[in-house]
Tab-separated table of C-alpha atoms in Angstrom:
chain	number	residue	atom	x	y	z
A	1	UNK	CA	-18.383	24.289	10.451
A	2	UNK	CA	-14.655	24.641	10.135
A	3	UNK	CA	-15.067	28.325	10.854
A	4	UNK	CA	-16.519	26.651	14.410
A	5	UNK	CA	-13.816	24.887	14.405
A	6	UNK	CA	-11.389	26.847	13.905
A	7	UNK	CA	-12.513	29.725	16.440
A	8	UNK	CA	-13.135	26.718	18.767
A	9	UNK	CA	-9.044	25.358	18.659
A	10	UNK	CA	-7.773	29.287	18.375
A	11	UNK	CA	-9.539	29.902	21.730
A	12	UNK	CA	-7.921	26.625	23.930
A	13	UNK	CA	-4.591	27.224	22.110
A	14	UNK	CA	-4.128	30.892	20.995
A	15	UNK	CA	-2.910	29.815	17.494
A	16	UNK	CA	-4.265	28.509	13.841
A	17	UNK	CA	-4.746	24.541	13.810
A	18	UNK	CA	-2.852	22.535	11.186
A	19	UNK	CA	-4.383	20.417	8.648
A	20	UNK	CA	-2.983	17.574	10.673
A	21	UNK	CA	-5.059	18.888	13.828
A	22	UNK	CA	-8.398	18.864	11.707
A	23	UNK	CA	-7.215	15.334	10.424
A	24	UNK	CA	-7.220	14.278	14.026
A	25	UNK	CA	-10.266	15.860	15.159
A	26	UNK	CA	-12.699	14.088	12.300
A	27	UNK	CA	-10.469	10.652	13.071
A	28	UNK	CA	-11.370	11.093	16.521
A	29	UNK	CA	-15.011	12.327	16.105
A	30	UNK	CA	-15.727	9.547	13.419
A	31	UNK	CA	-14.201	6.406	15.426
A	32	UNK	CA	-16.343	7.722	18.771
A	33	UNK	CA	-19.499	7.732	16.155
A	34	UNK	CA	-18.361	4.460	15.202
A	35	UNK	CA	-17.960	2.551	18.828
A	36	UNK	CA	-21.604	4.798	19.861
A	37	UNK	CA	-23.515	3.785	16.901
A	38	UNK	CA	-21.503	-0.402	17.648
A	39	UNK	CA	-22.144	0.248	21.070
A	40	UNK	CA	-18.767	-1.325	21.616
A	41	UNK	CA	-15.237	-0.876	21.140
A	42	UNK	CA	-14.961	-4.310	19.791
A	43	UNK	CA	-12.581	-3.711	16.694
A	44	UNK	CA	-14.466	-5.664	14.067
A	45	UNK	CA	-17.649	-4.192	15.028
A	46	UNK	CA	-16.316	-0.549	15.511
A	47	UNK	CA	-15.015	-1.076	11.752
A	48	UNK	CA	-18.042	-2.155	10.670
A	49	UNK	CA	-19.934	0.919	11.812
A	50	UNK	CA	-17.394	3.153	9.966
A	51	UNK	CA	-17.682	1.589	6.644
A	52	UNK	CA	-19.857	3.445	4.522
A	53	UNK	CA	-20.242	6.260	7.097
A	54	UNK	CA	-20.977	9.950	6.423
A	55	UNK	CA	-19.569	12.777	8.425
A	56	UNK	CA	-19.530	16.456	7.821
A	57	UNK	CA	-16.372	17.418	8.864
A	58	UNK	CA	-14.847	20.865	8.866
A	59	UNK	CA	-13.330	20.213	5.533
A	60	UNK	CA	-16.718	18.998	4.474
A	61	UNK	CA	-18.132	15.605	3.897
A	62	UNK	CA	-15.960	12.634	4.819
A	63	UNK	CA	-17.237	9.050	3.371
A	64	UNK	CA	-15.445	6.240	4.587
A	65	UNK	CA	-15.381	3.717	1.430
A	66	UNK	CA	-16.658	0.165	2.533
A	67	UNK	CA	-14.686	-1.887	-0.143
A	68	UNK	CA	-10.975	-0.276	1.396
A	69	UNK	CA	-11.673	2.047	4.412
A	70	UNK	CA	-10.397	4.938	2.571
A	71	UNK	CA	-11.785	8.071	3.855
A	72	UNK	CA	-12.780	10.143	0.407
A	73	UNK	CA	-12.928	14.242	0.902
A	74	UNK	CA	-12.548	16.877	-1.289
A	75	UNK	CA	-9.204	17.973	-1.793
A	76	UNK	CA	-8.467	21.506	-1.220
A	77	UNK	CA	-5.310	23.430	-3.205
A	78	UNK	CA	-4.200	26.526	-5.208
A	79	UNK	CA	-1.096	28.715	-5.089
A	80	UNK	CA	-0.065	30.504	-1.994
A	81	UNK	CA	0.064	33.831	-1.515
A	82	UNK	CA	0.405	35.816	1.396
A	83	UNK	CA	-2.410	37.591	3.346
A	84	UNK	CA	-2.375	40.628	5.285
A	85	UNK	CA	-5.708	39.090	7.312
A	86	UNK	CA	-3.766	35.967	8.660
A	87	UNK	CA	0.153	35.357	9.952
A	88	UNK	CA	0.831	32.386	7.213
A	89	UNK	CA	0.893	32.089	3.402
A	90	UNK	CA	-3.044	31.134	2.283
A	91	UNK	CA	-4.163	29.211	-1.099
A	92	UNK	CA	-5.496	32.234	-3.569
A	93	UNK	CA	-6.945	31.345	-5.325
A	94	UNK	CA	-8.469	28.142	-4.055
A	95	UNK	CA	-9.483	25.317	-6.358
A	96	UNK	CA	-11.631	22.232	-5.037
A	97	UNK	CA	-11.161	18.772	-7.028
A	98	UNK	CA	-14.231	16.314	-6.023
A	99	UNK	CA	-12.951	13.604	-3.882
A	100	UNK	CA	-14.518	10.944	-5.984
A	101	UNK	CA	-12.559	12.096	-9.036
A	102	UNK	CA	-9.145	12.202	-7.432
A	103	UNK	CA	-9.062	9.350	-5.326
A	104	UNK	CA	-8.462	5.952	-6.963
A	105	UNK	CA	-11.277	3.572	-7.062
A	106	UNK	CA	-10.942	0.569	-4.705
A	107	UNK	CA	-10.231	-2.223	-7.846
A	108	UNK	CA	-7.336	-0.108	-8.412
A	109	UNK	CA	-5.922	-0.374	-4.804
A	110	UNK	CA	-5.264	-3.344	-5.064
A	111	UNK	CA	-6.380	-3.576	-1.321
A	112	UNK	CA	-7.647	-6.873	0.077
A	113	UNK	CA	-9.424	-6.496	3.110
């Protein structure tokens, strides 16, 4: 999927896509699930179809947590090194941490929705 994705934003823009471009692209794809699945765009109902959705993103899967809203993904880092395949530094080696063991659990939020 992100290699889709990425071939996808390379050919409309003739360069690599940020992080904060694939960021936008599952907020935008998961709140148009949201309002098609509510059938509306009526904010409380729009958030209700998000909580507790699933999406498989080009990162991989994206669960929006009922209790708070916050999206949980697995986080992606390692050191940077540079690459003679692509014109920016890339993580080598690349390490993935479980998005359920790095993201704090809603109690300690302290978020009151």
């Amino acid at each position: 999927m992100n290699r889709n994705f990425v071939q996808k934003f390379r050919d409309r823009y003739n360069s690599y896509p940020s992080y904060n471009a694939q960021n936008a692209y599952v907020g935008l794809h998961l709140l148009a699930a949201a309002a098609n699945d509510a059938k509306t765009t009526n904010t409380e109902a729009v958030i209700q179809a998000l909580e507790g959705r699933e999406y498989e993103a080009p990162m991989g899967k994206v669960t929006i947590r009922g209790a708070d809203h916050q999206a949980i993904v697995d986080v992606t880092w390692g050191k940077t090194a540079k690459s003679v395949d692509y014109p920016f530094p890339i993580l080598d080696p690349i390490q993935i941490a479980l998005g359920n063991s790095v993201t704090r659990s809603a109690n300690a939020t302290s978020c009151q929705l």
